[in-house]
CSV table of C-alpha atoms in Angstrom, one decimal:
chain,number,residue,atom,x,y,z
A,1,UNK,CA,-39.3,-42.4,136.6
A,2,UNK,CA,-43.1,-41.2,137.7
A,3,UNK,CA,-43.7,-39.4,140.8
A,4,UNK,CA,-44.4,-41.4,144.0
A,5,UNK,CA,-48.1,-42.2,144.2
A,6,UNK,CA,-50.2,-40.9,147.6
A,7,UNK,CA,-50.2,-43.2,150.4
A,8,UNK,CA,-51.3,-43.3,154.1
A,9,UNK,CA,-48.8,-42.0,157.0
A,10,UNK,CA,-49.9,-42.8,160.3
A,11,UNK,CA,-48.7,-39.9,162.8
A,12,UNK,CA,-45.3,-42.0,164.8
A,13,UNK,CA,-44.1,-42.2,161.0
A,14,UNK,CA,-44.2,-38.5,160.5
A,15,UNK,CA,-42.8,-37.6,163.9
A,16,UNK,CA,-40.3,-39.8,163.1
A,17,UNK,CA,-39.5,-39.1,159.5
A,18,UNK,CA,-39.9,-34.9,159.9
A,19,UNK,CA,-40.3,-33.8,163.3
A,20,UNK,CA,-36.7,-34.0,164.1
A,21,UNK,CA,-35.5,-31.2,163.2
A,22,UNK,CA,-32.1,-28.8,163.9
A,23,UNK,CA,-32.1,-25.8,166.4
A,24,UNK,CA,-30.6,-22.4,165.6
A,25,UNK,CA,-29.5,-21.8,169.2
A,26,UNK,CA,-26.5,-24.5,169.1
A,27,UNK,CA,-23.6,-23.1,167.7
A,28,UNK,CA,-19.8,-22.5,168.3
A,29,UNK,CA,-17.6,-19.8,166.7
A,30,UNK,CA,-13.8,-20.4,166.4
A,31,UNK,CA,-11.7,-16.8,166.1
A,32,UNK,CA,-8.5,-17.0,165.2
A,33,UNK,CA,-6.8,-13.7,164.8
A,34,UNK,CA,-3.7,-13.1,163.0
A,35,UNK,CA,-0.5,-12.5,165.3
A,36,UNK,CA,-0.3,-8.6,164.2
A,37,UNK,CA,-3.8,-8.1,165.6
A,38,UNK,CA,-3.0,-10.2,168.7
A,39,UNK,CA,0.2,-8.4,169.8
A,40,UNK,CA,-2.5,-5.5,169.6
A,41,UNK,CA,-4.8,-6.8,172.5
A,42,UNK,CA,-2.0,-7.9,174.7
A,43,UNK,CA,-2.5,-5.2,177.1
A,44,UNK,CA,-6.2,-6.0,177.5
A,45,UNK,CA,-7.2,-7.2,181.2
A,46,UNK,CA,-8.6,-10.5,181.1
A,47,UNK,CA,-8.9,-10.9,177.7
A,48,UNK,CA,-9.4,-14.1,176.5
A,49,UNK,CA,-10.8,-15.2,172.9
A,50,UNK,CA,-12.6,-18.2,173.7
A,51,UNK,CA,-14.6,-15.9,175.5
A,52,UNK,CA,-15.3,-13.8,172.9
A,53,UNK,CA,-16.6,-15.8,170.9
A,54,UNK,CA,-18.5,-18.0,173.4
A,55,UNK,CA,-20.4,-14.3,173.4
A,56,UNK,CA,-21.1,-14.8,169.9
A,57,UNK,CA,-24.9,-14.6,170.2
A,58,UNK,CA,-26.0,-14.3,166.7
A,59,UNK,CA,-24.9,-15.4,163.4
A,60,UNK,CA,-25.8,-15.0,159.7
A,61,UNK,CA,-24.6,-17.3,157.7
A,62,UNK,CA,-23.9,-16.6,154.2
A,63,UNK,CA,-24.8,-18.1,151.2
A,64,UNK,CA,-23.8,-18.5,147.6
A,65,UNK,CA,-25.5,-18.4,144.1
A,66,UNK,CA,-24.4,-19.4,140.3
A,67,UNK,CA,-24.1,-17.2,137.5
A,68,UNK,CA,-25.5,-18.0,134.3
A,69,UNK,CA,-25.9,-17.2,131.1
A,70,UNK,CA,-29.2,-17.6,128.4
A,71,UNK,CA,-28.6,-20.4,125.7
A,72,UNK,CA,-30.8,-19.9,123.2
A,73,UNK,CA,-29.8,-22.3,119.8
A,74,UNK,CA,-29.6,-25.8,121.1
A,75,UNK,CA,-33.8,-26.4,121.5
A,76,UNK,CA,-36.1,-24.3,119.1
A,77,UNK,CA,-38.0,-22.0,121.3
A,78,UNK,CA,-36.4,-23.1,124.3
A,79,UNK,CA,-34.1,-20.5,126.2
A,80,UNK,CA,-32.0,-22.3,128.6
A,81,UNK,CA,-29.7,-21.5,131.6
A,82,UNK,CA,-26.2,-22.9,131.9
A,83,UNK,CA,-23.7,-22.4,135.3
A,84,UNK,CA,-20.5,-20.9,134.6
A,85,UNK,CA,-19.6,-19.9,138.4
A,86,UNK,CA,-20.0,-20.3,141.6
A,87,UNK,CA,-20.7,-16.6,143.6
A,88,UNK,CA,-20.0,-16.4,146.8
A,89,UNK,CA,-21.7,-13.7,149.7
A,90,UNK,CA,-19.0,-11.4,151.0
A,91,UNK,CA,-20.4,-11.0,154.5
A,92,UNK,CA,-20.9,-13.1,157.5
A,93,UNK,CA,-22.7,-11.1,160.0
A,94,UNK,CA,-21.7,-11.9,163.7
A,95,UNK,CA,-23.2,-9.7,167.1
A,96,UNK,CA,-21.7,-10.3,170.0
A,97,UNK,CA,-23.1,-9.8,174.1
A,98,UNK,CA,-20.1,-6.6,175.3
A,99,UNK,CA,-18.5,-7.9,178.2
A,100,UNK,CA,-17.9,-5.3,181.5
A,101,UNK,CA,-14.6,-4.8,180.4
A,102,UNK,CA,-15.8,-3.8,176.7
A,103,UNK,CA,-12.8,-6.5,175.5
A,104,UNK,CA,-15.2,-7.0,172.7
A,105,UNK,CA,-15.5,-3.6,171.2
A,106,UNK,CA,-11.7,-3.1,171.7
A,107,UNK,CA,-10.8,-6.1,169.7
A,108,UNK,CA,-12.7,-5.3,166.7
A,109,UNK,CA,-11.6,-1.8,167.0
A,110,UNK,CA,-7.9,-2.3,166.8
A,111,UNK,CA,-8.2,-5.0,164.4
A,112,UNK,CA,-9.7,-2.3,162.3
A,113,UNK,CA,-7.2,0.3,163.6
A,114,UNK,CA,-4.4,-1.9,162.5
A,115,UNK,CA,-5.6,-2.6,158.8
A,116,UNK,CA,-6.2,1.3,158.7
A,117,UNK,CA,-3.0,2.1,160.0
A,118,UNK,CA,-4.0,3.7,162.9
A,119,UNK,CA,-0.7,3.4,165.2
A,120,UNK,CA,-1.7,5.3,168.0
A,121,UNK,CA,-5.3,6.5,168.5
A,122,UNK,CA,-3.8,10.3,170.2
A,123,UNK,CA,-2.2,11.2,166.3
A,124,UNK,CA,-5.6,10.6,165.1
A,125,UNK,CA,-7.3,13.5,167.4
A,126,UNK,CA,-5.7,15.9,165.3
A,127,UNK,CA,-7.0,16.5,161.6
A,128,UNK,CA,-3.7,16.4,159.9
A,129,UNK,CA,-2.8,13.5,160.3
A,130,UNK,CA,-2.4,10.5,157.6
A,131,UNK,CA,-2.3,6.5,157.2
A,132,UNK,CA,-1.0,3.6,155.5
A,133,UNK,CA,-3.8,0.7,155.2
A,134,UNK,CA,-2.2,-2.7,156.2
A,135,UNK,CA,-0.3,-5.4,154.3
A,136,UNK,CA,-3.9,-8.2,153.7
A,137,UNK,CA,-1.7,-10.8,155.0
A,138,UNK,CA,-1.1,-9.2,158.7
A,139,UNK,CA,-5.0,-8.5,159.1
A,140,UNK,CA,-6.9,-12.1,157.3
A,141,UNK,CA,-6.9,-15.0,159.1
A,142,UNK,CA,-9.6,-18.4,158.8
A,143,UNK,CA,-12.1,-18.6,161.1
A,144,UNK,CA,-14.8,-21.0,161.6
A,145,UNK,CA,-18.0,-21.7,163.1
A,146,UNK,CA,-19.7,-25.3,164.2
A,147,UNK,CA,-23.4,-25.8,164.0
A,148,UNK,CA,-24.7,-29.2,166.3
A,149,UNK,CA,-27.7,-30.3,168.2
A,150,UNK,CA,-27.9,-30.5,172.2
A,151,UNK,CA,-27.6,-33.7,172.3
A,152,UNK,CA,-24.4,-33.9,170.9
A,153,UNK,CA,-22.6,-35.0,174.2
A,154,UNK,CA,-25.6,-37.3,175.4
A,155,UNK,CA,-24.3,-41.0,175.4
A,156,UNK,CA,-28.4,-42.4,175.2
A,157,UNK,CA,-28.8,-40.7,171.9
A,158,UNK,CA,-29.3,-42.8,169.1
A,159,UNK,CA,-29.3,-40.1,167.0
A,160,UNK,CA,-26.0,-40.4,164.4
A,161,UNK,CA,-24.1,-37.0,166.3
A,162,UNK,CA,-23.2,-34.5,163.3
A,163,UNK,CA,-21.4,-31.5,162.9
A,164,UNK,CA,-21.5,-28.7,160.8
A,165,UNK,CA,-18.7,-26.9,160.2
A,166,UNK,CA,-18.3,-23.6,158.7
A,167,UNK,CA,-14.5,-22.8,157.3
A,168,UNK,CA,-14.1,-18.8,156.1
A,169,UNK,CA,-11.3,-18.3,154.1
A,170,UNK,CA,-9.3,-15.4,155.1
A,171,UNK,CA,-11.8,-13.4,157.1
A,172,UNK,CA,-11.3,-9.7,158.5
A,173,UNK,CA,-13.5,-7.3,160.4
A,174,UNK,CA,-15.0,-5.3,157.7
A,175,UNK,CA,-17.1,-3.2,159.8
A,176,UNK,CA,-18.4,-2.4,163.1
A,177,UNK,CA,-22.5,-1.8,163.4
A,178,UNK,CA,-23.4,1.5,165.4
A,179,UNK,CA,-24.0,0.8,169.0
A,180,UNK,CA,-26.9,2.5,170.6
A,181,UNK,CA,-27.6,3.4,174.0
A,182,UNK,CA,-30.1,5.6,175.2
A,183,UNK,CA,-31.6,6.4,178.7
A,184,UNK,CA,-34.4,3.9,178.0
A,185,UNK,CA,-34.4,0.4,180.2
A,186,UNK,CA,-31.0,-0.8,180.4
A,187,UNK,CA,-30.4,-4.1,178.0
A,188,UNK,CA,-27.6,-6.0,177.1
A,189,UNK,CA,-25.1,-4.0,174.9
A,190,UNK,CA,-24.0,-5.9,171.9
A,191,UNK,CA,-22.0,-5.0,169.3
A,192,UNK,CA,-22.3,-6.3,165.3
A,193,UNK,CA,-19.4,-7.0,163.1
A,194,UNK,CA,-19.6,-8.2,159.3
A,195,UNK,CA,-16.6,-10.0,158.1
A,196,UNK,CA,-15.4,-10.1,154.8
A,197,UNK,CA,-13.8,-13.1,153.0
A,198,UNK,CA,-12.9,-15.1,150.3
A,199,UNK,CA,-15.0,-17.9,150.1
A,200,UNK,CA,-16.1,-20.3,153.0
A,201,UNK,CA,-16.5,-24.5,153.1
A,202,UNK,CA,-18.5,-26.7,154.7
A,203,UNK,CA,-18.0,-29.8,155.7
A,204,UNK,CA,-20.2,-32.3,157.4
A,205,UNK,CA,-18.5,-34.7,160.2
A,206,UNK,CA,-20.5,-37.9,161.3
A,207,UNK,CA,-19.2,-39.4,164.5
A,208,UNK,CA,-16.0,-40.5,163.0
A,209,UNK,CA,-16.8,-40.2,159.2
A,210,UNK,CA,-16.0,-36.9,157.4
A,211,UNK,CA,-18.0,-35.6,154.1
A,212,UNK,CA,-16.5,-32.7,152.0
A,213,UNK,CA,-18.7,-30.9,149.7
């Protein structure tokens, strides 16, 4: 098959064709923490998740690569590359606004203290002290993020309404970014966490149709 030949494109057909295009600002985490973690935060005044991650203001998402290896012997002088796996980024990257009540910083800190083993935070002030890291199972839990457009919930659009949803497998709070605050002009505190996990799945829902990949 030959490549397609040049042809004239008045401008409506290329607005229409490649000017409509996906924002970056609409976006919706899910965080489900496992029950250990939860029973941690309990005790929290006005905690609530949605919340959380409602403060979710930015998000890296990860992406994946395939290893290969050379073949050499099939095609004289021709070195070829052949798939053998599908590799995975480790870290999703997640900075949230800090509420006044720092409920943010306190979650991701005693989900860490409870995979680390720390029990109670006053032990730890002493230097002889010790820990036992957490069963996996207690601290992973799936959680998921939903890319769509603004005009998701507008009933005029006719514009097919898709979401993008993000599924990581078995994600924990790997580790908390340094916060920095300074005398400088006061700004919003927020506070990074990168998540490990297994693997994560997309899958593409139109209106009532449902694509996995």
């Amino acid at each position: 098959m030959a490549g397609a030949r040049p042809q004239r494109l008045r401008v409506s057909d290329i607005k229409s064709r490649i000017l409509n295009v996906a924002q970056s600002s609409q976006y919706l985490l899910t965080l489900s923490i496992p029950a250990a973690v939860r029973s941690k935060v309990a005790d929290l005044s006005n905690f609530d998740l949605d919340n959380i991650a409602l403060s979710c203001s930015e998000a890296n998402l990860p992406g994946s690569s395939l290893a290969t290896h050379d073949v050499t012997s099939d095609y004289q002088g021709v070195t070829e590359k052949m798939a053998y796996r599908r590799i995975y980024d480790d870290v999703l990257g997640l900075t949230f606004y800090v509420d006044r009540n720092y409920n943010v910083i306190k979650l991701f800190e005693r989900w860490i203290d409870h995979i680390s083993g720390v029990t109670d935070p006053t032990r730890f002030k002493s230097p002889f002290t010790h820990q036992r890291v957490a069963y996996p199972k207690t601290y992973k839990n799936d959680i998921f993020l939903t890319k769509f457009e603004k005009d998701h919930f507008a009933d005029n659009s006719t514009l097919p309404k898709v979401t993008f949803d993000y599924t990581f497998v078995q994600a924990f709070p790997r580790d908390i970014t340094a916060i920095p605050l300074s005398y400088e002009q006061g700004q919003v505190l927020k506070c990074s966490v990168s998540f490990s996990f297994i693997r994560y799945v997309v899958e593409d829902y139109t209106d009532s149709l449902v694509t996995l990949f």
